[in-house]
Rosetta silent file (secondary structure, phi, psi, omega in degrees, C-alpha in Angstrom):
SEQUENCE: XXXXXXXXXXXXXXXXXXXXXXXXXXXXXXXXXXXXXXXXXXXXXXXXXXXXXXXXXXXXXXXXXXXXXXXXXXXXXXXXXXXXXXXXXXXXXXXXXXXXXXXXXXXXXXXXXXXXXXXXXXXXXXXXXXXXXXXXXXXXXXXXXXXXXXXXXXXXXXXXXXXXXXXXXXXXXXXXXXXXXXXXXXXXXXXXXXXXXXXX
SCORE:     score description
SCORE:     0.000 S_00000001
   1 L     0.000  122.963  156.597  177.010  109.269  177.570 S_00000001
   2 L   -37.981  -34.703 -167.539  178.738  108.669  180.258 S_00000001
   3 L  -116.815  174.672 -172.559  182.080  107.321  178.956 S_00000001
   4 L   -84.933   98.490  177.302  184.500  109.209  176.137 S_00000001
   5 L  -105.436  162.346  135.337  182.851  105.757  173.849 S_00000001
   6 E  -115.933  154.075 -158.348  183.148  105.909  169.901 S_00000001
   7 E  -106.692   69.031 -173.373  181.265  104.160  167.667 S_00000001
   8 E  -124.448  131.979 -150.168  181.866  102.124  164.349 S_00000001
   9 E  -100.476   41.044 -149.112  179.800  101.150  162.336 S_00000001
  10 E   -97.402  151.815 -170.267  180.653   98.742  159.829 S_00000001
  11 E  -179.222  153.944 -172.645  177.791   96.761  157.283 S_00000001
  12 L   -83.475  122.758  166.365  176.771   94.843  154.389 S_00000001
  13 L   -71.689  121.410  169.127  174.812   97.232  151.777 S_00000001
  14 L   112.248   -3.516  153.299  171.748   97.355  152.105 S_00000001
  15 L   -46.649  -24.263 -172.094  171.588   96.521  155.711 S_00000001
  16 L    84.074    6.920 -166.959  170.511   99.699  156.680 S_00000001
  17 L   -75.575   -4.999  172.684  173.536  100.333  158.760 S_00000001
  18 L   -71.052  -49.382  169.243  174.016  104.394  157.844 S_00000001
  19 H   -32.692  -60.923 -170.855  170.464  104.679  158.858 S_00000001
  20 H   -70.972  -59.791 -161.923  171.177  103.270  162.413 S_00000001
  21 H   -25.425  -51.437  179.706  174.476  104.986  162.590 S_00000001
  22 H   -44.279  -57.735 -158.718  172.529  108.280  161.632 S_00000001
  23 H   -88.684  -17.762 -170.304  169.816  107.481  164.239 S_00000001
  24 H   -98.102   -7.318  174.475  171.993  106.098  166.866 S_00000001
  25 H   -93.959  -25.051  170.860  174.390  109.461  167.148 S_00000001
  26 H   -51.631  -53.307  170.381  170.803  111.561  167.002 S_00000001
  27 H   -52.331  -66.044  114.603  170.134  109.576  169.886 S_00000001
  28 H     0.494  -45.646  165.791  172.815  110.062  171.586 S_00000001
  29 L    76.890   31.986 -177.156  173.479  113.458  170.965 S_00000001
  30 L  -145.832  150.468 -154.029  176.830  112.998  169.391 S_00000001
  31 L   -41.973  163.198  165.555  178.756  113.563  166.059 S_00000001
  32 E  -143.595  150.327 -139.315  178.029  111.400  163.263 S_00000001
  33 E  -142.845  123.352  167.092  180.988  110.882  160.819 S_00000001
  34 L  -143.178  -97.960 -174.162  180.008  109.581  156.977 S_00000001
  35 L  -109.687   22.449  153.988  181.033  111.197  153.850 S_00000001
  36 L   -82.407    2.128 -173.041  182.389  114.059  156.190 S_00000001
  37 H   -86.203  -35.939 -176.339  185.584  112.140  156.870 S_00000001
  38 H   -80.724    7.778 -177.741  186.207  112.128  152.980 S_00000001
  39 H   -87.976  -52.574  144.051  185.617  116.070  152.712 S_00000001
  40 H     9.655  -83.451  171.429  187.699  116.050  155.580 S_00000001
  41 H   -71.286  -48.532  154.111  190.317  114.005  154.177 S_00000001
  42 H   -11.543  -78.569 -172.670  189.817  115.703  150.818 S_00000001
  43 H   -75.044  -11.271  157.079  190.994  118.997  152.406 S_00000001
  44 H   -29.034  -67.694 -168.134  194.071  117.699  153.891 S_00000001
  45 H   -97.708   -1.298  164.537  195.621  116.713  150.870 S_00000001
  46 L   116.202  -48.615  142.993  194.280  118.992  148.132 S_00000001
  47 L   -13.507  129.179  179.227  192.472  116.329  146.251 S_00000001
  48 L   -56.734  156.705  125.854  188.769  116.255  145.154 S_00000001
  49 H     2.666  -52.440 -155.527  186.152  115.058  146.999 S_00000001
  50 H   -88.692    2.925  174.491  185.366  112.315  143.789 S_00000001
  51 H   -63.591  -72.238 -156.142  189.728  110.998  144.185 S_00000001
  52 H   -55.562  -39.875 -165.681  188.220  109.661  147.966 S_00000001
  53 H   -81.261  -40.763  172.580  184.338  108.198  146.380 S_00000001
  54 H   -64.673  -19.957  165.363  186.576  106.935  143.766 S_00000001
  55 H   -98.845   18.634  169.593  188.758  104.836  145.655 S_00000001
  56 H  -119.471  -59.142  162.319  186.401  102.979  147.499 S_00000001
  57 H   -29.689  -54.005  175.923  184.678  102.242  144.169 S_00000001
  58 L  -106.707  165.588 -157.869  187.571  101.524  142.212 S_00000001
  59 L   -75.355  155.717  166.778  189.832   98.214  142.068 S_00000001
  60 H   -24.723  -69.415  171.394  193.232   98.881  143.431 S_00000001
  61 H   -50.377  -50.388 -175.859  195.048   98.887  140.492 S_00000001
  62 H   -85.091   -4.316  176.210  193.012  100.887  138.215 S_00000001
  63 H   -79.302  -30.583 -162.791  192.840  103.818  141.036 S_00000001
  64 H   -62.951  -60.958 -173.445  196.417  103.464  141.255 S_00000001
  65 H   -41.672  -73.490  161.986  196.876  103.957  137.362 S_00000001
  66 H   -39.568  -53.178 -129.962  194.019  106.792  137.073 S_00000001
  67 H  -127.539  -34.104  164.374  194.620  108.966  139.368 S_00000001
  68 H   -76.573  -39.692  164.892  198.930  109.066  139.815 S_00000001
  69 L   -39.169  -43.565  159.636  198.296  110.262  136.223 S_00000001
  70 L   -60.499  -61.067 -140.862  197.034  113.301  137.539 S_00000001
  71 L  -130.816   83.256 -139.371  198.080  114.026  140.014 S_00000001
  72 L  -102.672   24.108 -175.678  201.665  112.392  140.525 S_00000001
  73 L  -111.984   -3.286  160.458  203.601  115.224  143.023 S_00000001
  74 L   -71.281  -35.597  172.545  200.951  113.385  145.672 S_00000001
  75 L   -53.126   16.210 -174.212  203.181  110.577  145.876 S_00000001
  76 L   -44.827  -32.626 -166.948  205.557  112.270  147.466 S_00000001
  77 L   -97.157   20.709 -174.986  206.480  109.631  150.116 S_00000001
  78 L    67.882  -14.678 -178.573  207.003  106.929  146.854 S_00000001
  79 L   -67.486  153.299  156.062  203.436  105.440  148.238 S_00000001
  80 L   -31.435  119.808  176.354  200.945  104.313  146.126 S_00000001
  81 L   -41.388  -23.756  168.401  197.829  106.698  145.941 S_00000001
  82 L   -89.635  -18.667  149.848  195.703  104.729  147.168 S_00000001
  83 H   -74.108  -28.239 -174.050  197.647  103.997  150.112 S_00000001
  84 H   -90.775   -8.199  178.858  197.960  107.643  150.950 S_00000001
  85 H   -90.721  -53.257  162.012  194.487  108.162  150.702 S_00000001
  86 H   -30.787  -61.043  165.632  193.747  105.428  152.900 S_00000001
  87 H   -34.100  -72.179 -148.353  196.839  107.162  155.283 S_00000001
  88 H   -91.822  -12.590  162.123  194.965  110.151  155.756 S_00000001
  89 H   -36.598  -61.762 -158.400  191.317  108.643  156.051 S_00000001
  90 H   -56.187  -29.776 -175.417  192.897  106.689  158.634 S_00000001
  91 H   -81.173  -31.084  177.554  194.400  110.265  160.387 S_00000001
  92 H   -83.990  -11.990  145.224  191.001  111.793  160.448 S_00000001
  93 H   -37.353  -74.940 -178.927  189.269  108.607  161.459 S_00000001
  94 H  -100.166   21.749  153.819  191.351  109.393  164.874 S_00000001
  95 H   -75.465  -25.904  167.921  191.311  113.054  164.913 S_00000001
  96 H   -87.957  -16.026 -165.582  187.894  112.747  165.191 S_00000001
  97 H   -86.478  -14.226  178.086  187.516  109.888  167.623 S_00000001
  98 H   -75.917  -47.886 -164.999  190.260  112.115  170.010 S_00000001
  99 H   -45.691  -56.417 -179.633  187.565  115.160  170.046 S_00000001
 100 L   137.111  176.921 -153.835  185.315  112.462  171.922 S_00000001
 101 L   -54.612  158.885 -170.029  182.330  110.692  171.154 S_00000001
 102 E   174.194  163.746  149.476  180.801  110.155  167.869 S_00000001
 103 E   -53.857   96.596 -164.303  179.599  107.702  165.235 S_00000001
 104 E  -137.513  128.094  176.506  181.670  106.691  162.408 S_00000001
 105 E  -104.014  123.148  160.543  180.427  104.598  159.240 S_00000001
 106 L    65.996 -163.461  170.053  182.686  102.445  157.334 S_00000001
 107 L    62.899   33.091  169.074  186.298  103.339  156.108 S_00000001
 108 L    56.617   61.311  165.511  187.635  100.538  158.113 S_00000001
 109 L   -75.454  -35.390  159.849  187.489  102.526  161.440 S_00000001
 110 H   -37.907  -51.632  160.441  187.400   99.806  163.331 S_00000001
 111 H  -106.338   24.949  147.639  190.700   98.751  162.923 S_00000001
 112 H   -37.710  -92.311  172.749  191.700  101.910  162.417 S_00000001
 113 H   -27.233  -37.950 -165.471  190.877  102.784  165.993 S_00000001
 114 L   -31.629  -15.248  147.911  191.638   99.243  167.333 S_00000001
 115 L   -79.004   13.125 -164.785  194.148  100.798  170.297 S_00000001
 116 L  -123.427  115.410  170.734  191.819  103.302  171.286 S_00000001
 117 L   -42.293  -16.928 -177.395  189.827  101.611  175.125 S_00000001
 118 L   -99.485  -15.512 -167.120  186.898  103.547  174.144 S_00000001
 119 L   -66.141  139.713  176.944  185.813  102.190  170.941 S_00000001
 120 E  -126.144  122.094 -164.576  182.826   99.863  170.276 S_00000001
 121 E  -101.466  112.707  177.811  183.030   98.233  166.956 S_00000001
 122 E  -117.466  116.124  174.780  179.335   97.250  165.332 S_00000001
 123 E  -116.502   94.928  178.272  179.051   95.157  162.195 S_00000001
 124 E   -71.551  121.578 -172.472  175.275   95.154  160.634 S_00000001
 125 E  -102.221  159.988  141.819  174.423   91.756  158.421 S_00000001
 126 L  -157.046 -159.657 -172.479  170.904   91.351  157.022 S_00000001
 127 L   -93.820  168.253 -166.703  169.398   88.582  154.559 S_00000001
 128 H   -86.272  -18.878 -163.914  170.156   88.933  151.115 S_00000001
 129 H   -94.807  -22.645 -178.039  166.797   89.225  149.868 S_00000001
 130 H   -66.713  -44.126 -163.848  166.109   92.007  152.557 S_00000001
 131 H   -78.505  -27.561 -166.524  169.463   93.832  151.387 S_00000001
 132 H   -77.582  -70.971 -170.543  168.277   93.888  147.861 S_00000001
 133 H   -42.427  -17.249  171.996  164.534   95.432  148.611 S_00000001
 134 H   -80.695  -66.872 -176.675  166.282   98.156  150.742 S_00000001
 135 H   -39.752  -39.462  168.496  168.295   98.838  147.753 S_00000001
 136 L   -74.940  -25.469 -162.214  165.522   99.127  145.515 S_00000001
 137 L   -91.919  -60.646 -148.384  162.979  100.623  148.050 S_00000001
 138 L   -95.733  -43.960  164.506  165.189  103.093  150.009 S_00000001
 139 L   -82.384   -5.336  168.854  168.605  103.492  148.092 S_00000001
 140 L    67.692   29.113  172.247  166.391  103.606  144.551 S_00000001
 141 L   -93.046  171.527 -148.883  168.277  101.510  142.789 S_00000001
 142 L   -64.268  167.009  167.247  166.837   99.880  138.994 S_00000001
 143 L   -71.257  -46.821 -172.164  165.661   96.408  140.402 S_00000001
 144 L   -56.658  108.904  176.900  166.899   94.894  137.393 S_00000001
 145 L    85.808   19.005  164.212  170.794   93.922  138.547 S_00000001
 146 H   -73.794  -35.542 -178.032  170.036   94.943  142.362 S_00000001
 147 H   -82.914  -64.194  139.582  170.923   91.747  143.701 S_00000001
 148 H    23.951  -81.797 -165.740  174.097   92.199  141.499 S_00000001
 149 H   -69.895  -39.360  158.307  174.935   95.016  142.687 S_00000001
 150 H   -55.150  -40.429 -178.969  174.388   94.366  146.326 S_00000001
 151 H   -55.754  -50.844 -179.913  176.594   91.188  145.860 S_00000001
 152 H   -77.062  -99.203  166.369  179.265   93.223  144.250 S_00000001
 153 H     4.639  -50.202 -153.331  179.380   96.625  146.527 S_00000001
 154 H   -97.288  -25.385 -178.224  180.003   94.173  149.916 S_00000001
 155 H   -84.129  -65.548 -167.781  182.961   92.027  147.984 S_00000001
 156 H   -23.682  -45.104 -160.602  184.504   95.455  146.876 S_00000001
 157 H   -77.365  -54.507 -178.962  184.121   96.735  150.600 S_00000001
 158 H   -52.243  -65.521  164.063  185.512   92.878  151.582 S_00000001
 159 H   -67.633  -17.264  165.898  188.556   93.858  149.759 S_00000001
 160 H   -77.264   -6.387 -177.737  189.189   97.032  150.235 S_00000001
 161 H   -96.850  -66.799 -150.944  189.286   96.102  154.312 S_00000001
 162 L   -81.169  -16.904  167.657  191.042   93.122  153.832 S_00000001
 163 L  -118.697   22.880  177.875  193.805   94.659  151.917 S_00000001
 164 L  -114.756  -35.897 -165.102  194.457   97.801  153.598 S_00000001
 165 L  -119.034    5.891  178.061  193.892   95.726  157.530 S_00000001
 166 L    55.426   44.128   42.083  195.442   92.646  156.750 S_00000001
 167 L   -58.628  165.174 -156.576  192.131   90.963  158.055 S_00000001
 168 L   -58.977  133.139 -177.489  189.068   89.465  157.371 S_00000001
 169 L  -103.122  112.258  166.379  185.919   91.974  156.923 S_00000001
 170 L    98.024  -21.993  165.345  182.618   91.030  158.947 S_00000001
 171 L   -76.667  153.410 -159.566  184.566   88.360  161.144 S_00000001
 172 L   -67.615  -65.517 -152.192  183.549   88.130  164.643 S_00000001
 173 L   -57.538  -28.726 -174.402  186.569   88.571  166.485 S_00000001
 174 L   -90.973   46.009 -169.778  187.143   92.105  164.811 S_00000001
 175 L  -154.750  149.075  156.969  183.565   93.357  166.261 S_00000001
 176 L   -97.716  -14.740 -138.156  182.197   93.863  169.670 S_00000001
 177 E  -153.131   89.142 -171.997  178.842   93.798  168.181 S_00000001
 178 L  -130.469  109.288 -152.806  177.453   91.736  164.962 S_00000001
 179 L  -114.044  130.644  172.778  173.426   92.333  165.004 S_00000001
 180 E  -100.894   99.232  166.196  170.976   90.785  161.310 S_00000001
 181 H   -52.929  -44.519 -176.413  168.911   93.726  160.678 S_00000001
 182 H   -60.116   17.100 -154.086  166.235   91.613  158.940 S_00000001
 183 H  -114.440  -21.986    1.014  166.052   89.978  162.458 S_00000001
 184 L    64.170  127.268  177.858  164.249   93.538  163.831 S_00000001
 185 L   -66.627 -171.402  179.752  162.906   96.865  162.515 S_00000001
 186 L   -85.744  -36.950 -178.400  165.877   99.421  162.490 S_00000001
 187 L   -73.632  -30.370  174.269  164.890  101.719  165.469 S_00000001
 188 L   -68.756  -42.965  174.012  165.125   98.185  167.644 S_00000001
 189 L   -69.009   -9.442  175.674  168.760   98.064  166.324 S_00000001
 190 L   -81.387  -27.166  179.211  169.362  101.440  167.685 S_00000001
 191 H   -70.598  -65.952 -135.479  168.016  100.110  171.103 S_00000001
 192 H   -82.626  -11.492 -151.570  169.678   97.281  171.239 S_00000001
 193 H   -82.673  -55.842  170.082  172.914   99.123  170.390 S_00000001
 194 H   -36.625  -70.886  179.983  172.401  101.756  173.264 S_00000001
 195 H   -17.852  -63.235  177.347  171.774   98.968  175.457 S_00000001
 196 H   -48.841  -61.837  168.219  175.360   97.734  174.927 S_00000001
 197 H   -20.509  -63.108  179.062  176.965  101.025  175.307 S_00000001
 198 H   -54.019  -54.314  160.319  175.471  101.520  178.479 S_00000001
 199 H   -39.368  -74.452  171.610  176.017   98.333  179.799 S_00000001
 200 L   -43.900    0.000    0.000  180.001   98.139  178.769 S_00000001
């Protein structure tokens, strides 16, 4: 790559959008940033690994509840826990994007990042019936309640964005880039993605 660019990655489960991230920093030849930002984040503050999977999982409240039970001398700054978790996602979100190019899935990086000239923000859609059969085919989940589950997973993800960025999750203006996997194999979205890069 020519330019310092980074790379987020944002998507509907079941879209397939780790996959391209995964394949489009291979491509590239440059980091790719997934559940290393929460090990990451993890060691920062002392806090397991399953505090960070758990707060993208759980509602607001009941992480708040859970988890300041434990472990309440993290609160140090009076914030909620789940704001402070968020806090330091968000500092290693641009500790890594300062190193220089790379890939980043999810964790709101996008508007993390949103001051930083190099960033290209990509949010992968597919069809619903497409998102389910990936779930079932590729992520192995029971069929039975897959549609469910897909349904559920992207409004959690909708809210956890939307109340941490004070906007909307998956609207266009907060994208550079909004591509319908079912529209395409996956390896085409990796094309068309380059393509952009280059181009910009």
């Amino acid at each position: 790559m020519n330019q310092n660019k980074v790379i987020t990655i944002s998507r509907q489960y079941g879209s397939g959008g780790r996959i391209v991230a995964q394949k489009l920093a291979d491509a590239l030849g440059i980091p790719f940033y997934d559940n290393e930002l929460i090990t990451m984040a993890a060691e920062k503050t002392g806090l397991s690994v399953e505090c960070f999977k758990d707060a993208e999982k759980t509602s607001f409240g009941n992480l708040f509840f859970s988890l300041t039970s434990l472990t309440p001398s993290l609160d140090s700054a009076g914030l909620p826990l789940n704001e402070k978790i968020f806090l330091v996602q968000s500092q290693v979100i641009k500790e890594v994007a300062a190193e220089g190019p790379c890939v980043i899935v999810g964790r709101s990086a996008n508007h993390v990042l949103q001051d930083n000239p190099n960033v290209i923000n990509v949010f992968l859609q597919a069809d619903l019936p497409d998102r389910v059969k990936r779930a079932i085919d590729t992520y192995g989940q029971d069929a039975e309640g897959a549609e469910a589950m897909v349904v559920k997973t992207d409004k959690r993800r909708a809210n956890y964005y939307n109340y941490f960025t004070g906007e909307k999750w998956g609207k266009a203006e907060n994208y550079d880039l909004i591509l319908n996997t079912s529209r395409m194999d996956l390896d085409k979205i990796v094309e068309v993605i380059k393509t952009y890069i280059a181009l910009r």
